[in-house]
Amino acid sequence: MPRYSITTFGCQMNVHDSERMHDVLRCAGYTEAGSADEADVLVLNTCSVREKAEQKLRSEVGRLARWKRERADRVLVVAGCVAQQEGERLLKQMRAIDVVVGPDNIPELPGLLGDLAIGGLPIARTVFDLDAPRFLVASPPSSSPRAAPTAFVTVMKGCDERCSFCIVPHTRGPERYRPSDEIVAEIAALVAAGTREVTLLGQTVNSYRDPLGALPRAPGASADDPDESEFAALLRRVAADVPGLARLRYTSPHPRHLTPSLVLAHAELAVLPRHVHMPVQSGSDRVLRRMIRRYTRAEYVARTRALVEAVPGLTLSTDIIVGFPGETEDDFAATLSLVREVGFKGLFGFKYSRRPHTPALKLPDDVPEGVKGVRLARLFEESEALLAAHLSALVGTTQEVLVEGRDKERGHGGAGGALWSGRTGRHEIAHIDGAGELDLLGEVVDVSITRANKHSLQAELTEAARAAARPRQRGLEARPGRRSLPVVAAEGG
Ligand code: 5AD
């Protein structure tokens, strides 16, 4: 049986796409290789949202040319956003690549590999499924007793926004939505198999509407607000139809669709955790206008404030770009003041980079690289201070943690042997000490916070949680999640 290996770059959507490639390849008779060296087929699932991400692919392919030369029948596949963006060009530029496959063409991957195996030429397949959009569903776990505690479910794909810096409309195409019946059925099946938390995925996830018109209008939804969507109605339907679900997250929303109906859903649905990632990009109205974000700073502040007022204790995290064309010291100061004003508890910061096919190419990239670096460092300083104060204030409190798996980062203590980790309802990472003899996977447990680390919390089970926990049994391990816990901070200088 041919063996494959997948390397993933980029966002959660790419992680999800990689999981679907695993399914598609396994169904076609491939087995997963222990390492790239043992693989016959190597897939690079790529990201092109920033220049740095795209450069990673180019250096990786350079490295893999040698891997390919070692055996004539080895196959190198490039998938994801760079595949979609470059298509045939990649085959011409980098001779080591055999197959280029776009995000909408994942189901065709085994067929493309089959053609190649019988002597076909290198091929690129990057066609959007505009007329009959396909949303790939996880194949149910067959060989394992329990599904992973957390799972992604796609609700929409593509993007109709035209943010001037962003390549996503080009790499992921126009917005296409999935019927709510299908979404609910997938979540119900996951929960029946043991999943506790679902993250709804979409490039502008809260612009969702049901393509079959099957959702009733959500409370608080206004018929004549152009920013209104059916996302709040979808959340309500999932909450009502899948009562066994412990947590329902979503990413990434656009602030424009943070409407009163969505705020009300957060206030009323206990299944929605008290954390939302809401990309703002800049705190300067002048820059926001040039970015074509379609909201002002004051609107962003008012909308997120309404959310925090409706759900006391809710935390926000965000994405910010520094050094967008024309960004002055005053504009950047406005971003810093916004970070303080909103009090973000997590922040992904990026230096602006010019991307092909984006409207901002018309603007000169006039903020020097060094200045971008200084601004990014300043931004992280601010956000780290906010996070540190937040995490320290949690020491001594009791929090509910959904245990996602064994801790990858040993060395934090872990007196009881295996150390479990998971996330609180507000998405803080919590490492649980001294519970090595217990089976906590997929459990929502009460812990007391013993210490604040730089980006995470250290915790211990409460007495009651310890008394209620299952002892660990050999042979009952869940399918290991393909994902490790993402880190909070982002790209440095
Ligand atoms: N340059 C820098 N950062 C970018 N992002 C998107 N496009 C660019 C670009 N051209 C950032 C945004 C977005 C995140 C996923 O990546 O902050 O929210």
Short mmCIF file of C-alpha atoms and ligand atoms in Angstrom, two decimals:
data_model
loop_
_atom_site.label_atom_id
_atom_site.label_comp_id
_atom_site.label_asym_id
_atom_site.label_seq_id
_atom_site.Cartn_x
_atom_site.Cartn_y
_atom_site.Cartn_z
CA MET A 1 0.00 0.00 0.00
CA PRO A 2 1.40 3.43 -0.89
CA ARG A 3 2.21 5.63 2.08
CA TYR A 4 1.53 9.36 2.35
CA SER A 5 2.49 12.22 4.60
CA ILE A 6 0.86 15.67 4.89
CA THR A 7 2.51 18.88 6.11
CA THR A 8 0.16 21.73 6.93
CA PHE A 9 0.83 25.47 6.91
CA GLY A 10 -1.62 28.23 7.77
CA CYS A 11 -5.07 28.63 9.25
CA GLN A 12 -7.69 26.32 10.76
CA MET A 13 -9.34 25.97 7.37
CA ASN A 14 -6.11 24.44 6.11
CA VAL A 15 -5.92 22.15 9.14
CA HIS A 16 -9.44 21.03 8.34
CA ASP A 17 -8.59 20.54 4.65
CA SER A 18 -5.57 18.45 5.65
CA GLU A 19 -7.78 16.24 7.81
CA ARG A 20 -10.07 15.73 4.82
CA MET A 21 -7.06 14.83 2.65
CA HIS A 22 -6.16 12.19 5.23
CA ASP A 23 -9.72 10.79 4.91
CA VAL A 24 -9.71 10.88 1.10
CA LEU A 25 -6.32 9.19 0.84
CA ARG A 26 -7.12 6.54 3.45
CA CYS A 27 -10.38 5.71 1.67
CA ALA A 28 -8.41 5.30 -1.57
CA GLY A 29 -6.13 2.70 0.06
CA TYR A 30 -3.17 4.83 1.14
CA THR A 31 -1.71 4.51 4.63
CA GLU A 32 -0.11 7.25 6.63
CA ALA A 33 3.69 7.13 6.72
CA GLY A 34 5.52 7.47 10.01
CA SER A 35 7.61 10.29 8.56
CA ALA A 36 8.16 12.12 5.29
CA ASP A 37 11.19 9.90 4.65
CA GLU A 38 9.01 6.82 4.57
CA ALA A 39 6.36 8.41 2.35
CA ASP A 40 5.66 7.67 -1.29
CA VAL A 41 3.37 10.69 -1.58
CA LEU A 42 4.12 13.92 0.21
CA VAL A 43 1.49 16.64 0.40
CA LEU A 44 2.31 20.24 1.32
CA ASN A 45 -0.88 22.06 2.26
CA THR A 46 0.09 25.67 1.76
CA CYS A 47 -0.82 29.16 2.90
CA SER A 48 -0.39 32.36 0.90
CA VAL A 49 -2.01 34.92 3.17
CA ARG A 50 1.32 36.56 3.90
CA GLU A 51 4.51 36.61 1.87
CA LYS A 52 6.42 34.83 4.63
CA ALA A 53 4.02 31.90 4.47
CA GLU A 54 4.44 31.60 0.72
CA GLN A 55 8.23 31.73 1.01
CA LYS A 56 8.02 28.75 3.36
CA LEU A 57 6.57 26.65 0.56
CA ARG A 58 9.29 27.65 -1.85
CA SER A 59 12.09 26.72 0.54
CA GLU A 60 10.32 23.48 1.48
CA VAL A 61 10.01 22.41 -2.17
CA GLY A 62 13.70 23.22 -2.65
CA ARG A 63 14.54 20.91 0.24
CA LEU A 64 12.23 18.18 -1.05
CA ALA A 65 13.78 18.09 -4.51
CA ARG A 66 16.49 15.90 -2.96
CA TRP A 67 13.88 13.67 -1.28
CA LYS A 68 12.32 13.15 -4.69
CA ARG A 69 15.56 12.33 -6.42
CA GLU A 70 16.18 9.48 -3.98
CA ARG A 71 13.38 7.42 -5.59
CA ALA A 72 11.85 7.86 -9.01
CA ASP A 73 8.31 6.93 -7.94
CA ARG A 74 8.00 9.54 -5.19
CA VAL A 75 5.24 12.08 -5.67
CA LEU A 76 5.15 15.66 -4.40
CA VAL A 77 1.72 17.31 -4.12
CA VAL A 78 1.13 21.00 -3.44
CA ALA A 79 -2.34 21.77 -2.08
CA GLY A 80 -4.01 24.78 -0.46
CA CYS A 81 -3.89 28.47 -1.18
CA VAL A 82 -0.57 28.71 -3.03
CA ALA A 83 -1.77 25.84 -5.23
CA GLN A 84 -4.97 27.74 -5.99
CA GLN A 85 -3.15 31.01 -6.54
CA GLU A 86 -0.40 29.72 -8.82
CA GLY A 87 -1.93 26.64 -10.49
CA GLU A 88 0.01 25.48 -13.56
CA ARG A 89 2.70 28.09 -12.94
CA LEU A 90 3.95 26.08 -9.95
CA LEU A 91 4.57 23.05 -12.17
CA LYS A 92 6.63 25.19 -14.53
CA GLN A 93 8.56 27.01 -11.81
CA MET A 94 9.35 24.00 -9.63
CA ARG A 95 10.00 20.79 -11.47
CA ALA A 96 9.91 18.70 -8.29
CA ILE A 97 6.13 19.19 -8.03
CA ASP A 98 3.93 16.50 -9.60
CA VAL A 99 0.40 17.52 -8.58
CA VAL A 100 -1.13 20.91 -7.75
CA VAL A 101 -4.57 20.64 -6.19
CA GLY A 102 -6.84 23.49 -5.07
CA PRO A 103 -8.95 23.44 -1.87
CA ASP A 104 -12.14 22.70 -3.81
CA ASN A 105 -10.55 19.75 -5.64
CA ILE A 106 -9.45 17.62 -2.68
CA PRO A 107 -11.84 14.76 -3.57
CA GLU A 108 -10.08 14.46 -6.93
CA LEU A 109 -6.66 13.87 -5.35
CA PRO A 110 -6.67 10.03 -5.53
CA GLY A 111 -7.73 10.20 -9.20
CA LEU A 112 -4.91 12.63 -10.01
CA LEU A 113 -2.40 10.39 -8.22
CA GLY A 114 -3.77 7.38 -10.09
CA ASP A 115 -3.29 9.11 -13.46
CA LEU A 116 0.25 9.96 -12.51
CA ALA A 117 0.98 6.38 -11.46
CA ILE A 118 0.06 5.06 -14.91
CA GLY A 119 2.38 7.49 -16.63
CA GLY A 120 0.38 10.72 -16.71
CA LEU A 121 2.13 14.09 -16.80
CA PRO A 122 2.31 16.45 -13.83
CA ILE A 123 -1.06 18.11 -13.45
CA ALA A 124 -2.74 21.12 -11.81
CA ARG A 125 -6.40 21.00 -10.80
CA THR A 126 -7.63 24.26 -9.28
CA VAL A 127 -11.28 24.75 -10.19
CA PHE A 128 -13.78 26.34 -7.77
CA ASP A 129 -16.96 24.32 -7.24
CA LEU A 130 -19.19 27.34 -7.80
CA ASP A 131 -22.28 25.59 -9.14
CA ALA A 132 -22.41 22.69 -6.72
CA PRO A 133 -20.28 23.55 -3.70
CA ARG A 134 -18.94 20.57 -1.79
CA PHE A 135 -18.25 20.70 1.92
CA LEU A 136 -16.03 17.88 3.00
CA VAL A 137 -17.24 15.94 5.99
CA ALA A 138 -15.06 14.05 8.43
CA SER A 139 -15.34 10.33 7.89
CA PRO A 140 -16.49 8.80 11.19
CA PRO A 141 -13.75 7.25 13.30
CA SER A 142 -13.72 3.56 12.44
CA SER A 143 -10.86 1.99 14.32
CA SER A 144 -11.07 4.00 17.51
CA PRO A 145 -13.61 4.01 20.30
CA ARG A 146 -13.86 7.77 20.70
CA ALA A 147 -13.71 10.76 18.39
CA ALA A 148 -11.33 13.62 19.21
CA PRO A 149 -12.79 16.00 21.86
CA THR A 150 -12.70 18.97 19.49
CA ALA A 151 -13.62 19.13 15.81
CA PHE A 152 -14.01 21.63 13.00
CA VAL A 153 -17.19 21.87 10.94
CA THR A 154 -17.28 24.07 7.84
CA VAL A 155 -20.38 26.24 7.46
CA MET A 156 -19.31 28.45 4.59
CA LYS A 157 -16.31 28.94 2.34
CA GLY A 158 -14.93 31.76 0.25
CA CYS A 159 -15.14 35.49 0.92
CA ASP A 160 -17.15 38.33 -0.63
CA GLU A 161 -15.35 41.06 1.34
CA ARG A 162 -12.74 43.02 -0.55
CA CYS A 163 -10.24 43.95 2.16
CA SER A 164 -7.50 45.59 0.16
CA PHE A 165 -4.62 43.62 1.74
CA CYS A 166 -6.16 40.18 1.47
CA ILE A 167 -5.60 37.41 -1.05
CA VAL A 168 -8.32 35.12 0.32
CA PRO A 169 -11.10 36.12 -2.14
CA HIS A 170 -8.68 35.08 -4.88
CA THR A 171 -7.51 31.80 -3.29
CA ARG A 172 -10.84 30.67 -1.83
CA GLY A 173 -13.32 32.18 -4.28
CA PRO A 174 -16.75 33.73 -3.63
CA GLU A 175 -18.86 32.88 -0.59
CA ARG A 176 -20.75 29.60 -0.67
CA TYR A 177 -22.87 28.39 2.22
CA ARG A 178 -23.75 24.94 3.45
CA PRO A 179 -27.36 23.97 4.25
CA SER A 180 -28.03 24.15 8.00
CA ASP A 181 -29.54 20.62 7.94
CA GLU A 182 -26.17 19.23 6.84
CA ILE A 183 -24.28 21.26 9.42
CA VAL A 184 -26.54 20.08 12.24
CA ALA A 185 -26.35 16.45 11.07
CA GLU A 186 -22.54 16.55 10.99
CA ILE A 187 -22.33 18.07 14.47
CA ALA A 188 -24.85 15.56 15.87
CA ALA A 189 -22.81 12.66 14.42
CA LEU A 190 -19.59 14.03 15.90
CA VAL A 191 -21.17 14.49 19.31
CA ALA A 192 -22.61 10.98 19.19
CA ALA A 193 -19.07 9.71 18.56
CA GLY A 194 -17.69 11.60 21.56
CA THR A 195 -16.78 15.09 20.36
CA ARG A 196 -17.47 17.77 22.98
CA GLU A 197 -16.53 20.99 21.23
CA VAL A 198 -17.15 22.08 17.67
CA THR A 199 -15.60 25.11 15.98
CA LEU A 200 -17.66 26.37 13.06
CA LEU A 201 -15.35 27.41 10.25
CA GLY A 202 -15.64 29.96 7.49
CA GLN A 203 -13.56 32.78 6.07
CA THR A 204 -16.25 35.25 7.21
CA VAL A 205 -18.12 32.71 9.28
CA ASN A 206 -20.77 35.10 10.60
CA SER A 207 -21.95 36.16 7.17
CA TYR A 208 -23.65 32.74 7.07
CA ARG A 209 -27.07 32.29 5.51
CA ASP A 210 -28.88 29.06 4.77
CA PRO A 211 -28.85 28.48 1.00
CA LEU A 212 -32.15 26.59 1.27
CA GLY A 213 -33.85 29.28 3.35
CA ALA A 214 -34.48 26.77 6.14
CA LEU A 215 -33.76 28.96 9.16
CA PRO A 216 -36.29 31.05 11.07
CA ARG A 217 -35.27 34.65 11.75
CA ALA A 218 -33.30 34.91 14.98
CA PRO A 219 -34.55 37.11 17.83
CA GLY A 220 -33.10 40.59 17.43
CA ALA A 221 -32.44 40.18 13.69
CA SER A 222 -33.40 43.22 11.70
CA ALA A 223 -34.80 42.82 8.20
CA ASP A 224 -33.26 46.03 6.93
CA ASP A 225 -29.80 45.94 8.46
CA PRO A 226 -27.41 45.22 5.55
CA ASP A 227 -24.98 43.61 7.99
CA GLU A 228 -27.54 41.11 9.27
CA SER A 229 -26.95 37.44 8.44
CA GLU A 230 -28.45 34.14 9.58
CA PHE A 231 -25.49 33.21 11.72
CA ALA A 232 -27.30 33.80 15.02
CA ALA A 233 -30.15 31.61 13.74
CA LEU A 234 -27.65 28.87 12.91
CA LEU A 235 -26.11 29.02 16.39
CA ARG A 236 -29.56 28.77 17.94
CA ARG A 237 -30.46 25.79 15.79
CA VAL A 238 -27.24 23.91 16.65
CA ALA A 239 -27.75 24.64 20.37
CA ALA A 240 -31.35 23.39 20.24
CA ASP A 241 -30.81 20.34 18.03
CA VAL A 242 -27.55 19.04 19.53
CA PRO A 243 -28.01 19.36 23.28
CA GLY A 244 -25.04 17.07 24.03
CA LEU A 245 -22.57 19.59 22.62
CA ALA A 246 -20.50 21.18 25.41
CA ARG A 247 -18.98 24.11 23.51
CA LEU A 248 -19.69 25.82 20.21
CA ARG A 249 -16.98 28.12 18.92
CA TYR A 250 -16.59 29.83 15.57
CA THR A 251 -13.82 31.43 13.55
CA SER A 252 -13.20 33.86 11.93
CA PRO A 253 -15.99 36.40 12.13
CA HIS A 254 -16.06 39.84 10.50
CA PRO A 255 -16.95 42.73 12.83
CA ARG A 256 -19.54 43.96 10.31
CA HIS A 257 -21.76 40.96 11.09
CA LEU A 258 -21.49 41.31 14.85
CA THR A 259 -25.11 42.46 14.88
CA PRO A 260 -27.57 42.69 17.80
CA SER A 261 -28.96 39.25 16.90
CA LEU A 262 -25.52 37.68 17.40
CA VAL A 263 -24.98 39.56 20.67
CA LEU A 264 -28.35 38.26 21.89
CA ALA A 265 -27.41 34.68 20.93
CA HIS A 266 -24.26 35.04 23.04
CA ALA A 267 -26.30 36.32 25.97
CA GLU A 268 -28.78 33.45 25.77
CA LEU A 269 -26.90 30.34 24.62
CA ALA A 270 -24.85 28.70 27.36
CA VAL A 271 -23.08 26.54 24.75
CA LEU A 272 -21.24 29.60 23.37
CA PRO A 273 -18.01 30.03 25.32
CA ARG A 274 -17.04 33.40 26.71
CA HIS A 275 -14.41 34.18 24.12
CA VAL A 276 -14.56 35.54 20.58
CA HIS A 277 -11.75 36.12 18.12
CA MET A 278 -12.71 39.28 16.22
CA PRO A 279 -10.07 40.56 13.77
CA VAL A 280 -9.84 44.37 13.81
CA GLN A 281 -6.64 44.90 11.70
CA SER A 282 -6.12 48.55 12.74
CA GLY A 283 -7.30 51.16 15.25
CA SER A 284 -7.05 54.07 12.82
CA ASP A 285 -10.11 55.06 10.79
CA ARG A 286 -7.91 56.34 8.00
CA VAL A 287 -6.17 52.96 7.72
CA LEU A 288 -9.41 50.99 8.14
CA ARG A 289 -10.85 52.95 5.20
CA ARG A 290 -7.83 52.20 3.04
CA MET A 291 -8.03 48.56 4.07
CA ILE A 292 -11.70 48.58 2.94
CA ARG A 293 -12.80 47.03 6.22
CA ARG A 294 -16.23 48.68 6.07
CA TYR A 295 -16.42 49.69 9.75
CA THR A 296 -14.99 52.48 11.85
CA ARG A 297 -13.05 52.18 15.06
CA ALA A 298 -16.05 53.54 16.98
CA GLU A 299 -18.33 50.91 15.41
CA TYR A 300 -15.91 48.12 16.31
CA VAL A 301 -15.68 49.38 19.88
CA ALA A 302 -19.46 49.77 20.21
CA ARG A 303 -20.17 46.30 18.82
CA THR A 304 -17.61 44.48 20.92
CA ARG A 305 -18.67 46.48 23.98
CA ALA A 306 -22.26 45.37 23.46
CA LEU A 307 -21.02 41.77 23.36
CA VAL A 308 -19.00 42.12 26.57
CA GLU A 309 -21.92 43.84 28.31
CA ALA A 310 -24.24 41.02 27.26
CA VAL A 311 -21.81 38.32 28.43
CA PRO A 312 -19.89 39.52 31.48
CA GLY A 313 -16.33 38.24 31.55
CA LEU A 314 -16.23 37.54 27.80
CA THR A 315 -12.74 38.06 26.37
CA LEU A 316 -11.75 39.12 22.89
CA SER A 317 -8.72 38.35 20.80
CA THR A 318 -7.83 39.86 17.46
CA ASP A 319 -5.62 40.11 14.36
CA ILE A 320 -3.68 43.29 13.60
CA ILE A 321 -1.57 44.32 10.63
CA VAL A 322 1.19 46.87 11.19
CA GLY A 323 2.84 48.92 8.46
CA PHE A 324 -0.05 48.97 6.02
CA PRO A 325 0.72 51.44 3.18
CA GLY A 326 0.58 55.01 4.47
CA GLU A 327 0.39 54.00 8.16
CA THR A 328 1.81 56.94 10.15
CA GLU A 329 3.05 57.02 13.75
CA ASP A 330 -0.32 58.56 14.68
CA ASP A 331 -2.21 55.74 12.95
CA PHE A 332 -0.12 53.19 14.80
CA ALA A 333 -0.64 55.03 18.09
CA ALA A 334 -4.38 54.73 17.43
CA THR A 335 -3.96 50.96 17.04
CA LEU A 336 -2.12 50.74 20.35
CA SER A 337 -4.78 52.79 22.08
CA LEU A 338 -7.48 50.54 20.63
CA VAL A 339 -5.68 47.46 21.95
CA ARG A 340 -5.74 49.05 25.42
CA GLU A 341 -9.31 50.31 25.07
CA VAL A 342 -10.74 46.92 24.08
CA GLY A 343 -8.30 45.03 26.32
CA PHE A 344 -7.62 42.14 23.95
CA LYS A 345 -6.51 38.98 25.76
CA GLY A 346 -4.85 37.51 22.69
CA LEU A 347 -3.39 39.09 19.61
CA PHE A 348 -1.98 37.85 16.32
CA GLY A 349 0.15 40.58 14.82
CA PHE A 350 1.57 40.71 11.30
CA LYS A 351 3.79 42.99 9.29
CA TYR A 352 1.99 44.04 6.13
CA SER A 353 3.23 42.22 3.05
CA ARG A 354 2.16 42.84 -0.54
CA ARG A 355 0.13 39.98 -1.96
CA PRO A 356 -0.64 39.27 -5.61
CA HIS A 357 -4.17 40.03 -6.88
CA THR A 358 -4.94 42.41 -3.98
CA PRO A 359 -6.25 45.98 -4.37
CA ALA A 360 -3.53 47.34 -2.03
CA LEU A 361 -0.89 46.56 -4.68
CA LYS A 362 -1.83 49.97 -6.08
CA LEU A 363 -0.54 51.60 -2.88
CA PRO A 364 3.20 51.99 -2.32
CA ASP A 365 4.55 49.68 0.43
CA ASP A 366 6.08 52.76 2.03
CA VAL A 367 6.55 51.80 5.69
CA PRO A 368 10.17 50.64 5.98
CA GLU A 369 10.72 47.05 7.08
CA GLY A 370 12.57 48.23 10.20
CA VAL A 371 9.65 50.44 11.23
CA LYS A 372 7.23 47.56 10.73
CA GLY A 373 9.44 45.45 13.00
CA VAL A 374 9.53 48.09 15.71
CA ARG A 375 5.76 48.56 15.57
CA LEU A 376 5.13 44.82 15.74
CA ALA A 377 7.40 44.47 18.77
CA ARG A 378 5.63 47.40 20.46
CA LEU A 379 2.27 45.81 19.71
CA PHE A 380 3.30 42.46 21.20
CA GLU A 381 4.67 44.24 24.27
CA GLU A 382 1.26 45.80 24.83
CA SER A 383 -0.68 42.60 24.23
CA GLU A 384 1.66 40.45 26.34
CA ALA A 385 1.20 42.85 29.24
CA LEU A 386 -2.59 42.63 28.90
CA LEU A 387 -2.46 38.84 28.73
CA ALA A 388 -0.09 38.58 31.69
CA ALA A 389 -2.35 40.74 33.87
CA HIS A 390 -5.38 38.71 32.80
CA LEU A 391 -3.77 35.32 33.45
CA SER A 392 -2.34 36.40 36.83
CA ALA A 393 -5.77 37.58 37.95
CA LEU A 394 -7.07 34.04 37.37
CA VAL A 395 -4.68 32.44 39.87
CA GLY A 396 -6.71 31.04 42.76
CA THR A 397 -9.98 30.90 40.78
CA THR A 398 -11.84 27.78 39.68
CA GLN A 399 -12.29 27.28 35.92
CA GLU A 400 -14.02 24.73 33.72
CA VAL A 401 -11.55 23.07 31.37
CA LEU A 402 -12.35 20.87 28.41
CA VAL A 403 -9.47 18.39 28.33
CA GLU A 404 -8.19 18.14 24.78
CA GLY A 405 -5.31 15.76 25.23
CA ARG A 406 -1.97 14.93 26.70
CA ASP A 407 0.25 17.88 27.20
CA LYS A 408 2.77 18.41 24.47
CA GLU A 409 4.81 20.83 26.53
CA ARG A 410 6.27 18.75 29.32
CA GLY A 411 8.48 20.42 31.84
CA HIS A 412 5.70 22.53 33.33
CA GLY A 413 5.62 20.29 36.39
CA GLY A 414 3.43 17.27 35.94
CA ALA A 415 4.28 15.44 39.15
CA GLY A 416 1.67 12.77 38.44
CA GLY A 417 3.30 11.57 35.24
CA ALA A 418 1.17 12.36 32.21
CA LEU A 419 0.00 15.90 32.19
CA TRP A 420 -3.33 16.79 30.61
CA SER A 421 -4.14 20.05 28.95
CA GLY A 422 -7.15 21.78 27.55
CA ARG A 423 -8.91 25.08 27.38
CA THR A 424 -11.10 27.09 29.68
CA GLY A 425 -14.41 28.46 28.46
CA ARG A 426 -12.54 31.64 27.58
CA HIS A 427 -9.99 29.72 25.52
CA GLU A 428 -7.06 30.08 27.89
CA ILE A 429 -4.76 27.05 27.66
CA ALA A 430 -4.64 25.18 30.98
CA HIS A 431 -2.10 22.48 31.90
CA ILE A 432 -3.40 20.13 34.59
CA ASP A 433 -0.82 18.81 37.05
CA GLY A 434 -0.94 15.58 38.96
CA ALA A 435 -3.74 13.76 37.15
CA GLY A 436 -1.62 11.20 35.33
CA GLU A 437 -3.55 8.26 36.73
CA LEU A 438 -6.89 9.61 35.51
CA ASP A 439 -8.55 9.49 32.09
CA LEU A 440 -9.66 13.05 31.50
CA LEU A 441 -9.76 13.07 27.69
CA GLY A 442 -12.86 14.87 26.46
CA GLU A 443 -14.06 15.67 29.99
CA VAL A 444 -15.11 19.11 31.13
CA VAL A 445 -13.52 19.34 34.57
CA ASP A 446 -13.30 21.95 37.31
CA VAL A 447 -9.75 22.99 38.07
CA SER A 448 -8.21 25.52 40.39
CA ILE A 449 -5.61 27.74 38.82
CA THR A 450 -2.27 27.47 40.61
CA ARG A 451 0.00 29.61 38.44
CA ALA A 452 0.09 31.86 35.40
CA ASN A 453 2.62 31.03 32.67
CA LYS A 454 3.47 33.42 29.86
CA HIS A 455 0.73 32.19 27.53
CA SER A 456 -1.13 29.63 29.60
CA LEU A 457 -2.34 28.57 33.02
CA GLN A 458 -1.16 25.85 35.36
CA ALA A 459 -3.94 24.08 37.22
CA GLU A 460 -4.99 21.23 39.50
CA LEU A 461 -8.25 19.30 39.58
CA THR A 462 -10.59 20.38 42.35
CA GLU A 463 -11.29 17.71 44.98
CA ALA A 464 -14.78 17.14 43.53
CA ALA A 465 -13.47 16.82 39.98
CA ARG A 466 -10.80 14.36 41.14
CA ALA A 467 -13.38 12.23 42.94
CA ALA A 468 -15.61 12.17 39.83
CA ALA A 469 -12.87 11.36 37.28
CA ARG A 470 -12.34 7.97 35.64
CA PRO A 471 -9.15 6.06 36.31
CA ARG A 472 -7.07 5.55 33.19
CA GLN A 473 -7.53 2.24 31.40
CA ARG A 474 -5.06 0.84 28.93
CA GLY A 475 -6.32 0.38 25.37
CA LEU A 476 -9.05 2.99 25.58
CA GLU A 477 -7.05 5.80 24.09
CA ALA A 478 -8.90 8.07 21.71
CA ARG A 479 -7.74 8.71 18.19
CA PRO A 480 -4.91 11.16 18.68
CA GLY A 481 -5.95 14.61 17.48
CA ARG A 482 -3.93 15.74 14.51
CA ARG A 483 -3.75 19.17 15.98
CA SER A 484 -1.60 20.28 18.81
CA LEU A 485 -2.78 23.25 20.80
CA PRO A 486 -2.16 26.41 18.80
CA VAL A 487 0.02 28.98 20.52
CA VAL A 488 -1.30 32.41 21.37
CA ALA A 489 1.32 34.75 19.98
CA ALA A 490 2.17 34.97 16.33
CA GLU A 491 4.87 35.75 13.89
CA GLY A 492 7.76 37.78 15.19
CA GLY A 493 9.90 40.27 13.31
N1 5AD B 1 -0.10 41.27 5.08
C1 5AD B 1 -0.03 41.04 6.41
N2 5AD B 1 -0.99 40.40 7.11
C2 5AD B 1 -2.05 39.95 6.43
N3 5AD B 1 -3.14 39.28 6.83
C3 5AD B 1 -3.92 39.05 5.76
N4 5AD B 1 -3.35 39.56 4.65
C4 5AD B 1 -2.19 40.14 5.04
C5 5AD B 1 -1.15 40.84 4.36
N5 5AD B 1 -1.21 41.08 3.05
C6 5AD B 1 -3.41 38.94 8.23
C7 5AD B 1 -4.71 39.58 8.73
C8 5AD B 1 -5.66 38.42 8.77
C9 5AD B 1 -4.71 37.28 9.14
C10 5AD B 1 -5.24 35.92 8.90
O1 5AD B 1 -3.58 37.53 8.35
O2 5AD B 1 -4.50 40.11 10.01
O3 5AD B 1 -6.70 38.58 9.72
#
